[in-house]
Amino acid sequence: MRVVHSITSLQGMIDRNKREGRTVGFVPTMGFLHDGHLSLVKQAREQNDIVVMSIFVNPAQFGPGEDFEAYPRDKERDTNLAYEVGVDILFMPTPEEMYPQEGGIRILPGPQANVLCGASRPGHFDGVLKVVLKLFNIVDPDRSYFGMKDAQQLAIIETFVRDFNLRTSIVRVPIIRDQDGLAKSSRNVNLSETDRAEAPVIQQALQKGVLLFNEGSSVETIERGVTAYITENSSGIMDYVSLLSYPELAEYDGLSDEAILACAVKFGKTRLIDNIIISIKDGCHVQNDDEQ
Ligand code: AMP
């Protein structure tokens, strides 16, 4: 595995591989790797000749007062894990390498970014799209792998690729969870012991929401049900819960093929997100976690 910090060295390596006819799979991450990231790499490994992973805690996607400083980082551990899972090139740029100048061009996402995390974190997806476009231009991947854990991010990136004719295929990868149902996240390490014990309530609440959905409850009843379950069974503070069409992220009107039930909950200073995608086929409602 090659570890690279400079954009020009990375581009040189990619160019050589492409000239020799190799396909490139790309896994962008913010590091502090866990099984969720590793499952993206495993899928990329199966479908491409070489796998490039980036680790970059992107300052542009953190707002003032968010956890940019507190975001967990461990380069040595990440390097070992990336090597073990079969990454060929690990790209770890500094913020100066990625953003040599302040300001510049901003990318404004459309209405998909006005809901869920986009509503709670103004400007977050502008920063995501900026770094994703830079990384796509640097890596020039045939396929890029994103987790359904960040389902809104994935939906916005799919739209971005389509609207701007970006030459990479986006591959959706299912959510990997701990045994108790908590979605794996780098931020889980920042939870206190009590909060970690309570956090699986998020997935349980979403499952309750799916039950309500299957019973034909209204969007409002479902959202209220999820909130009630979380507040009654934990000290978590609801940021949002929302049932929307997927991947449009528009108001759920009962007509779309897929819906997303998503929420964000704060435990102490740590904000966790999770979601369930619901497939609606032939009038019956099927929860579709495994096939996401
Ligand atoms: P992050 O490092 O949190 O920015 O995540 C990098 C990539 O890994 C994103 O595409 C995430 O959606 C994906 N990812 C993070 N957690 C999980 C998980 N539990 N299961 C699947 N994919 C994940």
mmCIF file of C-alpha atoms and ligand atoms in Angstrom:
data_model
loop_
_atom_site.group_PDB
_atom_site.id
_atom_site.type_symbol
_atom_site.label_atom_id
_atom_site.label_comp_id
_atom_site.label_asym_id
_atom_site.label_seq_id
_atom_site.Cartn_x
_atom_site.Cartn_y
_atom_site.Cartn_z
ATOM 1 C CA MET A 1 0.000 0.000 0.000
ATOM 2 C CA ARG A 2 1.283 3.477 -0.882
ATOM 3 C CA VAL A 3 0.582 6.333 1.521
ATOM 4 C CA VAL A 4 0.429 9.679 -0.283
ATOM 5 C CA HIS A 5 0.054 13.214 1.036
ATOM 6 C CA SER A 6 0.456 15.285 -2.095
ATOM 7 C CA ILE A 7 -2.102 15.742 -4.855
ATOM 8 C CA THR A 8 0.515 15.662 -7.627
ATOM 9 C CA SER A 9 2.055 12.384 -6.429
ATOM 10 C CA LEU A 10 -1.382 10.810 -6.204
ATOM 11 C CA GLN A 11 -2.302 11.984 -9.696
ATOM 12 C CA GLY A 12 0.962 10.578 -11.053
ATOM 13 C CA MET A 13 0.231 7.161 -9.538
ATOM 14 C CA ILE A 14 -3.348 7.153 -10.799
ATOM 15 C CA ASP A 15 -2.259 8.193 -14.306
ATOM 16 C CA ARG A 16 0.221 5.317 -14.458
ATOM 17 C CA ASN A 17 -2.431 2.827 -13.358
ATOM 18 C CA LYS A 18 -4.982 4.176 -15.837
ATOM 19 C CA ARG A 19 -2.464 4.059 -18.719
ATOM 20 C CA GLU A 20 -1.994 0.385 -17.909
ATOM 21 C CA GLY A 21 -5.736 -0.117 -18.202
ATOM 22 C CA ARG A 22 -6.585 -0.547 -14.510
ATOM 23 C CA THR A 23 -9.958 0.521 -13.128
ATOM 24 C CA VAL A 24 -10.019 2.679 -10.010
ATOM 25 C CA GLY A 25 -12.438 2.325 -7.084
ATOM 26 C CA PHE A 26 -12.548 5.218 -4.638
ATOM 27 C CA VAL A 27 -13.565 5.312 -0.963
ATOM 28 C CA PRO A 28 -13.607 8.834 0.504
ATOM 29 C CA THR A 29 -13.624 8.985 4.324
ATOM 30 C CA MET A 30 -12.828 11.201 7.285
ATOM 31 C CA GLY A 31 -10.878 8.383 8.938
ATOM 32 C CA PHE A 32 -10.990 6.796 12.388
ATOM 33 C CA LEU A 33 -11.893 3.731 10.415
ATOM 34 C CA HIS A 34 -14.475 1.148 11.454
ATOM 35 C CA ASP A 35 -16.273 -1.787 9.833
ATOM 36 C CA GLY A 36 -18.588 0.574 7.905
ATOM 37 C CA HIS A 37 -15.630 2.102 6.062
ATOM 38 C CA LEU A 38 -14.071 -1.326 5.612
ATOM 39 C CA SER A 39 -17.179 -2.724 3.948
ATOM 40 C CA LEU A 40 -16.952 0.089 1.364
ATOM 41 C CA VAL A 41 -13.360 -0.948 0.686
ATOM 42 C CA LYS A 42 -14.300 -4.632 0.430
ATOM 43 C CA GLN A 43 -16.918 -3.868 -2.190
ATOM 44 C CA ALA A 44 -14.510 -1.574 -4.075
ATOM 45 C CA ARG A 45 -11.888 -4.355 -3.930
ATOM 46 C CA GLU A 46 -14.257 -6.798 -5.642
ATOM 47 C CA GLN A 47 -15.233 -4.421 -8.435
ATOM 48 C CA ASN A 48 -12.012 -2.598 -9.377
ATOM 49 C CA ASP A 49 -8.342 -3.272 -10.125
ATOM 50 C CA ILE A 50 -7.065 -0.728 -7.630
ATOM 51 C CA VAL A 51 -8.656 0.858 -4.558
ATOM 52 C CA VAL A 52 -7.895 4.408 -3.445
ATOM 53 C CA MET A 53 -9.032 5.551 -0.011
ATOM 54 C CA SER A 54 -8.857 9.150 1.149
ATOM 55 C CA ILE A 55 -8.756 10.193 4.782
ATOM 56 C CA PHE A 56 -9.436 13.881 5.239
ATOM 57 C CA VAL A 57 -11.394 15.592 8.002
ATOM 58 C CA ASN A 58 -12.830 18.274 5.758
ATOM 59 C CA PRO A 59 -13.022 21.613 7.605
ATOM 60 C CA ALA A 60 -15.374 23.003 4.926
ATOM 61 C CA GLN A 61 -18.227 20.713 6.005
ATOM 62 C CA PHE A 62 -18.117 21.653 9.702
ATOM 63 C CA GLY A 63 -19.998 24.723 10.887
ATOM 64 C CA PRO A 64 -18.918 27.057 13.702
ATOM 65 C CA GLY A 65 -19.316 25.320 17.064
ATOM 66 C CA GLU A 66 -19.457 21.850 15.503
ATOM 67 C CA ASP A 67 -17.034 19.061 16.373
ATOM 68 C CA PHE A 68 -14.207 19.633 13.848
ATOM 69 C CA GLU A 69 -11.589 19.737 16.621
ATOM 70 C CA ALA A 70 -13.142 16.887 18.607
ATOM 71 C CA TYR A 71 -13.555 14.637 15.547
ATOM 72 C CA PRO A 72 -11.544 11.482 16.350
ATOM 73 C CA ARG A 73 -8.287 10.988 14.451
ATOM 74 C CA ASP A 74 -5.683 8.193 14.505
ATOM 75 C CA LYS A 75 -3.447 8.065 11.439
ATOM 76 C CA GLU A 76 -1.364 5.090 12.518
ATOM 77 C CA ARG A 77 -4.321 2.877 13.344
ATOM 78 C CA ASP A 78 -6.098 3.928 10.129
ATOM 79 C CA THR A 79 -3.009 3.189 8.035
ATOM 80 C CA ASN A 80 -2.785 -0.337 9.469
ATOM 81 C CA LEU A 81 -6.501 -1.015 8.955
ATOM 82 C CA ALA A 82 -6.436 0.323 5.391
ATOM 83 C CA TYR A 83 -3.454 -1.907 4.600
ATOM 84 C CA GLU A 84 -5.121 -4.983 6.144
ATOM 85 C CA VAL A 85 -8.354 -4.538 4.196
ATOM 86 C CA GLY A 86 -6.543 -4.168 0.874
ATOM 87 C CA VAL A 87 -6.363 -0.456 0.050
ATOM 88 C CA ASP A 88 -3.735 0.140 -2.672
ATOM 89 C CA ILE A 89 -3.307 3.894 -2.293
ATOM 90 C CA LEU A 90 -4.100 5.800 0.899
ATOM 91 C CA PHE A 91 -4.404 9.556 0.319
ATOM 92 C CA MET A 92 -4.048 11.668 3.479
ATOM 93 C CA PRO A 93 -3.747 15.321 2.501
ATOM 94 C CA THR A 94 -3.359 18.227 4.916
ATOM 95 C CA PRO A 95 -5.993 21.001 4.910
ATOM 96 C CA GLU A 96 -3.350 23.276 3.289
ATOM 97 C CA GLU A 97 -2.878 20.779 0.464
ATOM 98 C CA MET A 98 -6.626 20.617 -0.192
ATOM 99 C CA TYR A 99 -7.396 24.297 0.432
ATOM 100 C CA PRO A 100 -4.276 26.372 -0.331
ATOM 101 C CA GLN A 101 -6.441 29.486 -0.530
ATOM 102 C CA GLU A 102 -9.424 30.693 1.463
ATOM 103 C CA GLY A 103 -12.746 31.357 -0.227
ATOM 104 C CA GLY A 104 -12.907 30.546 -3.919
ATOM 105 C CA ILE A 105 -15.918 28.924 -5.545
ATOM 106 C CA ARG A 106 -18.859 27.584 -3.543
ATOM 107 C CA ILE A 107 -21.149 24.839 -4.763
ATOM 108 C CA LEU A 108 -24.773 25.204 -3.761
ATOM 109 C CA PRO A 109 -26.805 22.001 -3.576
ATOM 110 C CA GLY A 110 -30.514 22.092 -4.433
ATOM 111 C CA PRO A 111 -33.618 21.373 -2.335
ATOM 112 C CA GLN A 112 -32.369 17.927 -1.262
ATOM 113 C CA ALA A 113 -30.029 19.823 1.077
ATOM 114 C CA ASN A 114 -32.779 21.871 2.733
ATOM 115 C CA VAL A 115 -34.067 19.015 4.911
ATOM 116 C CA LEU A 116 -32.663 16.609 7.536
ATOM 117 C CA CYS A 117 -28.953 17.326 8.245
ATOM 118 C CA GLY A 118 -28.940 20.154 5.694
ATOM 119 C CA ALA A 119 -31.541 22.017 7.749
ATOM 120 C CA SER A 120 -29.666 21.435 11.043
ATOM 121 C CA ARG A 121 -26.213 22.121 9.612
ATOM 122 C CA PRO A 122 -26.409 25.099 7.232
ATOM 123 C CA GLY A 123 -23.675 24.984 4.586
ATOM 124 C CA HIS A 124 -22.686 21.410 5.484
ATOM 125 C CA PHE A 125 -23.477 19.966 2.059
ATOM 126 C CA ASP A 126 -21.801 22.911 0.245
ATOM 127 C CA GLY A 127 -18.613 21.791 1.996
ATOM 128 C CA VAL A 128 -19.271 18.124 1.225
ATOM 129 C CA LEU A 129 -19.819 18.797 -2.488
ATOM 130 C CA LYS A 130 -16.705 20.947 -2.700
ATOM 131 C CA VAL A 131 -14.439 18.291 -1.256
ATOM 132 C CA VAL A 132 -16.143 15.501 -3.192
ATOM 133 C CA LEU A 133 -15.681 17.356 -6.504
ATOM 134 C CA LYS A 134 -12.041 18.054 -5.700
ATOM 135 C CA LEU A 135 -11.454 14.422 -4.780
ATOM 136 C CA PHE A 136 -13.256 13.143 -7.887
ATOM 137 C CA ASN A 137 -11.091 15.431 -10.047
ATOM 138 C CA ILE A 138 -7.919 14.318 -8.272
ATOM 139 C CA VAL A 139 -8.649 10.562 -8.179
ATOM 140 C CA ASP A 140 -10.668 10.238 -11.418
ATOM 141 C CA PRO A 141 -12.358 7.071 -10.119
ATOM 142 C CA ASP A 142 -14.397 4.680 -12.261
ATOM 143 C CA ARG A 143 -16.542 3.889 -9.218
ATOM 144 C CA SER A 144 -16.987 5.740 -5.914
ATOM 145 C CA TYR A 145 -18.362 4.071 -2.807
ATOM 146 C CA PHE A 146 -20.656 5.778 -0.300
ATOM 147 C CA GLY A 147 -22.497 4.395 2.715
ATOM 148 C CA MET A 148 -26.262 4.508 3.195
ATOM 149 C CA LYS A 149 -25.494 5.595 6.771
ATOM 150 C CA ASP A 150 -25.253 9.079 5.250
ATOM 151 C CA ALA A 151 -28.281 8.583 2.996
ATOM 152 C CA GLN A 152 -28.877 12.296 2.418
ATOM 153 C CA GLN A 153 -25.242 12.839 1.435
ATOM 154 C CA LEU A 154 -25.482 9.891 -0.953
ATOM 155 C CA ALA A 155 -28.687 11.192 -2.564
ATOM 156 C CA ILE A 156 -27.182 14.671 -3.040
ATOM 157 C CA ILE A 157 -23.976 13.249 -4.509
ATOM 158 C CA GLU A 158 -25.971 11.094 -6.947
ATOM 159 C CA THR A 159 -27.788 14.239 -8.101
ATOM 160 C CA PHE A 160 -24.481 16.128 -8.337
ATOM 161 C CA VAL A 161 -22.952 13.409 -10.531
ATOM 162 C CA ARG A 162 -26.028 13.344 -12.752
ATOM 163 C CA ASP A 163 -26.452 17.139 -13.031
ATOM 164 C CA PHE A 164 -22.785 17.839 -13.748
ATOM 165 C CA ASN A 165 -22.048 14.727 -15.848
ATOM 166 C CA LEU A 166 -19.263 13.682 -13.498
ATOM 167 C CA ARG A 167 -17.527 10.602 -14.823
ATOM 168 C CA THR A 168 -17.766 8.250 -11.888
ATOM 169 C CA SER A 169 -20.444 5.712 -10.925
ATOM 170 C CA ILE A 170 -21.774 6.043 -7.416
ATOM 171 C CA VAL A 171 -22.148 2.737 -5.569
ATOM 172 C CA ARG A 172 -24.486 2.564 -2.543
ATOM 173 C CA VAL A 173 -23.249 0.421 0.350
ATOM 174 C CA PRO A 174 -25.566 -0.816 3.174
ATOM 175 C CA ILE A 175 -25.254 0.395 6.775
ATOM 176 C CA ILE A 176 -22.993 -1.668 9.040
ATOM 177 C CA ARG A 177 -24.136 -1.843 12.670
ATOM 178 C CA ASP A 178 -22.848 -2.973 16.038
ATOM 179 C CA GLN A 179 -24.574 -6.084 17.419
ATOM 180 C CA ASP A 180 -26.985 -3.976 19.453
ATOM 181 C CA GLY A 181 -28.121 -2.116 16.333
ATOM 182 C CA LEU A 182 -26.167 1.120 16.740
ATOM 183 C CA ALA A 183 -24.872 2.222 13.324
ATOM 184 C CA LYS A 184 -21.071 2.213 13.282
ATOM 185 C CA SER A 185 -19.720 5.735 13.351
ATOM 186 C CA SER A 186 -16.358 7.304 14.079
ATOM 187 C CA ARG A 187 -18.198 9.576 16.521
ATOM 188 C CA ASN A 188 -19.379 6.625 18.687
ATOM 189 C CA VAL A 189 -16.024 6.730 20.480
ATOM 190 C CA ASN A 190 -16.944 10.167 21.865
ATOM 191 C CA LEU A 191 -20.032 8.754 23.658
ATOM 192 C CA SER A 192 -19.900 8.346 27.441
ATOM 193 C CA GLU A 193 -20.479 4.808 28.736
ATOM 194 C CA THR A 194 -24.094 5.631 29.666
ATOM 195 C CA ASP A 195 -24.790 7.299 26.334
ATOM 196 C CA ARG A 196 -23.264 4.373 24.426
ATOM 197 C CA ALA A 197 -25.560 2.030 26.352
ATOM 198 C CA GLU A 198 -28.595 4.164 25.440
ATOM 199 C CA ALA A 199 -27.708 4.938 21.815
ATOM 200 C CA PRO A 200 -29.221 1.727 20.281
ATOM 201 C CA VAL A 201 -32.562 3.349 21.100
ATOM 202 C CA ILE A 202 -32.179 5.269 17.821
ATOM 203 C CA GLN A 203 -32.451 2.167 15.665
ATOM 204 C CA GLN A 204 -35.210 0.724 17.882
ATOM 205 C CA ALA A 205 -37.210 3.923 17.493
ATOM 206 C CA LEU A 206 -36.813 3.874 13.720
ATOM 207 C CA GLN A 207 -37.999 0.237 13.688
ATOM 208 C CA LYS A 208 -41.093 1.331 15.663
ATOM 209 C CA GLY A 209 -41.580 4.033 13.053
ATOM 210 C CA VAL A 210 -41.519 1.413 10.301
ATOM 211 C CA LEU A 211 -44.164 -0.593 12.196
ATOM 212 C CA LEU A 212 -46.345 2.519 12.332
ATOM 213 C CA PHE A 213 -45.717 3.066 8.624
ATOM 214 C CA ASN A 214 -46.778 -0.509 7.871
ATOM 215 C CA GLU A 215 -49.972 0.047 9.872
ATOM 216 C CA GLY A 216 -50.760 2.974 7.598
ATOM 217 C CA SER A 217 -50.144 5.752 10.149
ATOM 218 C CA SER A 218 -49.762 9.350 8.997
ATOM 219 C CA VAL A 219 -46.329 10.913 8.554
ATOM 220 C CA GLU A 220 -46.943 13.070 11.615
ATOM 221 C CA THR A 221 -47.901 10.072 13.786
ATOM 222 C CA ILE A 222 -44.817 8.179 12.670
ATOM 223 C CA GLU A 223 -42.490 11.105 13.375
ATOM 224 C CA ARG A 224 -44.131 11.709 16.766
ATOM 225 C CA GLY A 225 -43.845 8.001 17.581
ATOM 226 C CA VAL A 226 -40.125 7.933 16.867
ATOM 227 C CA THR A 227 -39.500 11.063 18.960
ATOM 228 C CA ALA A 228 -41.554 9.721 21.858
ATOM 229 C CA TYR A 229 -39.698 6.400 21.849
ATOM 230 C CA ILE A 230 -36.322 8.118 21.986
ATOM 231 C CA THR A 231 -37.202 10.705 24.615
ATOM 232 C CA GLU A 232 -39.013 8.180 26.826
ATOM 233 C CA ASN A 233 -36.243 5.565 26.659
ATOM 234 C CA SER A 234 -33.059 7.643 26.736
ATOM 235 C CA SER A 235 -31.531 10.986 27.576
ATOM 236 C CA GLY A 236 -31.020 11.641 23.849
ATOM 237 C CA ILE A 237 -32.158 15.019 22.530
ATOM 238 C CA MET A 238 -33.960 14.874 19.167
ATOM 239 C CA ASP A 239 -32.464 17.045 16.485
ATOM 240 C CA TYR A 240 -34.873 15.898 13.780
ATOM 241 C CA VAL A 241 -36.923 12.951 12.625
ATOM 242 C CA SER A 242 -38.403 12.927 9.176
ATOM 243 C CA LEU A 243 -40.168 10.611 6.742
ATOM 244 C CA LEU A 244 -39.462 11.651 3.139
ATOM 245 C CA SER A 245 -39.396 10.145 -0.322
ATOM 246 C CA TYR A 246 -36.014 8.697 -1.297
ATOM 247 C CA PRO A 247 -33.786 9.701 -3.009
ATOM 248 C CA GLU A 248 -35.711 12.898 -3.817
ATOM 249 C CA LEU A 249 -35.969 13.871 -0.129
ATOM 250 C CA ALA A 250 -39.317 15.526 -0.827
ATOM 251 C CA GLU A 251 -42.474 15.377 1.255
ATOM 252 C CA TYR A 252 -43.679 11.765 1.411
ATOM 253 C CA ASP A 253 -46.944 11.609 -0.538
ATOM 254 C CA GLY A 254 -47.461 7.853 -0.640
ATOM 255 C CA LEU A 255 -46.585 7.658 -4.339
ATOM 256 C CA SER A 256 -42.825 7.134 -4.355
ATOM 257 C CA ASP A 257 -41.242 3.670 -4.565
ATOM 258 C CA GLU A 258 -38.954 4.307 -1.636
ATOM 259 C CA ALA A 259 -39.142 6.343 1.525
ATOM 260 C CA ILE A 260 -36.555 7.227 4.135
ATOM 261 C CA LEU A 261 -37.204 7.454 7.847
ATOM 262 C CA ALA A 262 -34.208 9.375 9.192
ATOM 263 C CA CYS A 263 -33.271 10.996 12.448
ATOM 264 C CA ALA A 264 -30.466 12.783 14.269
ATOM 265 C CA VAL A 265 -30.136 12.563 18.037
ATOM 266 C CA LYS A 266 -27.705 14.259 20.393
ATOM 267 C CA PHE A 267 -26.178 12.371 23.287
ATOM 268 C CA GLY A 268 -24.159 14.928 25.235
ATOM 269 C CA LYS A 269 -22.090 16.729 22.635
ATOM 270 C CA THR A 270 -22.190 13.827 20.194
ATOM 271 C CA ARG A 271 -24.728 13.981 17.391
ATOM 272 C CA LEU A 272 -25.635 10.622 15.846
ATOM 273 C CA ILE A 273 -27.621 9.968 12.669
ATOM 274 C CA ASP A 274 -29.386 6.876 11.403
ATOM 275 C CA ASN A 275 -32.052 5.916 8.885
ATOM 276 C CA ILE A 276 -34.119 3.125 7.442
ATOM 277 C CA ILE A 277 -35.050 2.939 3.775
ATOM 278 C CA ILE A 278 -38.538 1.566 3.198
ATOM 279 C CA SER A 279 -39.383 -0.007 -0.161
ATOM 280 C CA ILE A 280 -43.004 0.216 -1.122
ATOM 281 C CA LYS A 281 -43.909 -2.502 -3.580
ATOM 282 C CA ASP A 282 -47.305 -3.655 -4.830
ATOM 283 C CA GLY A 283 -49.104 -1.871 -2.038
ATOM 284 C CA CYS A 284 -47.228 -3.734 0.689
ATOM 285 C CA HIS A 285 -44.538 -2.028 2.716
ATOM 286 C CA VAL A 286 -41.272 -3.835 3.049
ATOM 287 C CA GLN A 287 -38.482 -2.723 5.280
ATOM 288 C CA ASN A 288 -35.363 -2.953 3.222
ATOM 289 C CA ASP A 289 -32.322 -2.493 5.439
ATOM 290 C CA ASP A 290 -30.206 -5.277 3.934
ATOM 291 C CA GLU A 291 -30.695 -4.283 0.327
ATOM 292 C CA GLN A 292 -29.974 -0.580 0.769
HETATM 293 P P1 AMP B 1 -17.125 9.291 7.189
HETATM 294 O O1 AMP B 1 -15.710 8.900 7.463
HETATM 295 O O2 AMP B 1 -18.008 9.233 8.385
HETATM 296 O O3 AMP B 1 -17.233 10.574 6.404
HETATM 297 O O4 AMP B 1 -17.704 8.169 6.228
HETATM 298 C C1 AMP B 1 -17.043 7.829 5.030
HETATM 299 C C2 AMP B 1 -17.938 6.914 4.243
HETATM 300 O O5 AMP B 1 -18.241 5.753 5.018
HETATM 301 C C3 AMP B 1 -19.293 7.553 3.901
HETATM 302 O O6 AMP B 1 -19.674 7.172 2.594
HETATM 303 C C4 AMP B 1 -20.203 6.969 4.944
HETATM 304 O O7 AMP B 1 -21.546 6.910 4.545
HETATM 305 C C5 AMP B 1 -19.629 5.570 5.082
HETATM 306 N N1 AMP B 1 -20.038 4.998 6.376
HETATM 307 C C6 AMP B 1 -19.876 5.552 7.600
HETATM 308 N N2 AMP B 1 -20.422 4.769 8.550
HETATM 309 C C7 AMP B 1 -20.958 3.713 7.910
HETATM 310 C C8 AMP B 1 -21.665 2.549 8.324
HETATM 311 N N3 AMP B 1 -21.958 2.327 9.607
HETATM 312 N N4 AMP B 1 -22.060 1.671 7.385
HETATM 313 C C9 AMP B 1 -21.785 1.893 6.086
HETATM 314 N N5 AMP B 1 -21.122 2.952 5.606
HETATM 315 C C10 AMP B 1 -20.706 3.858 6.513
#
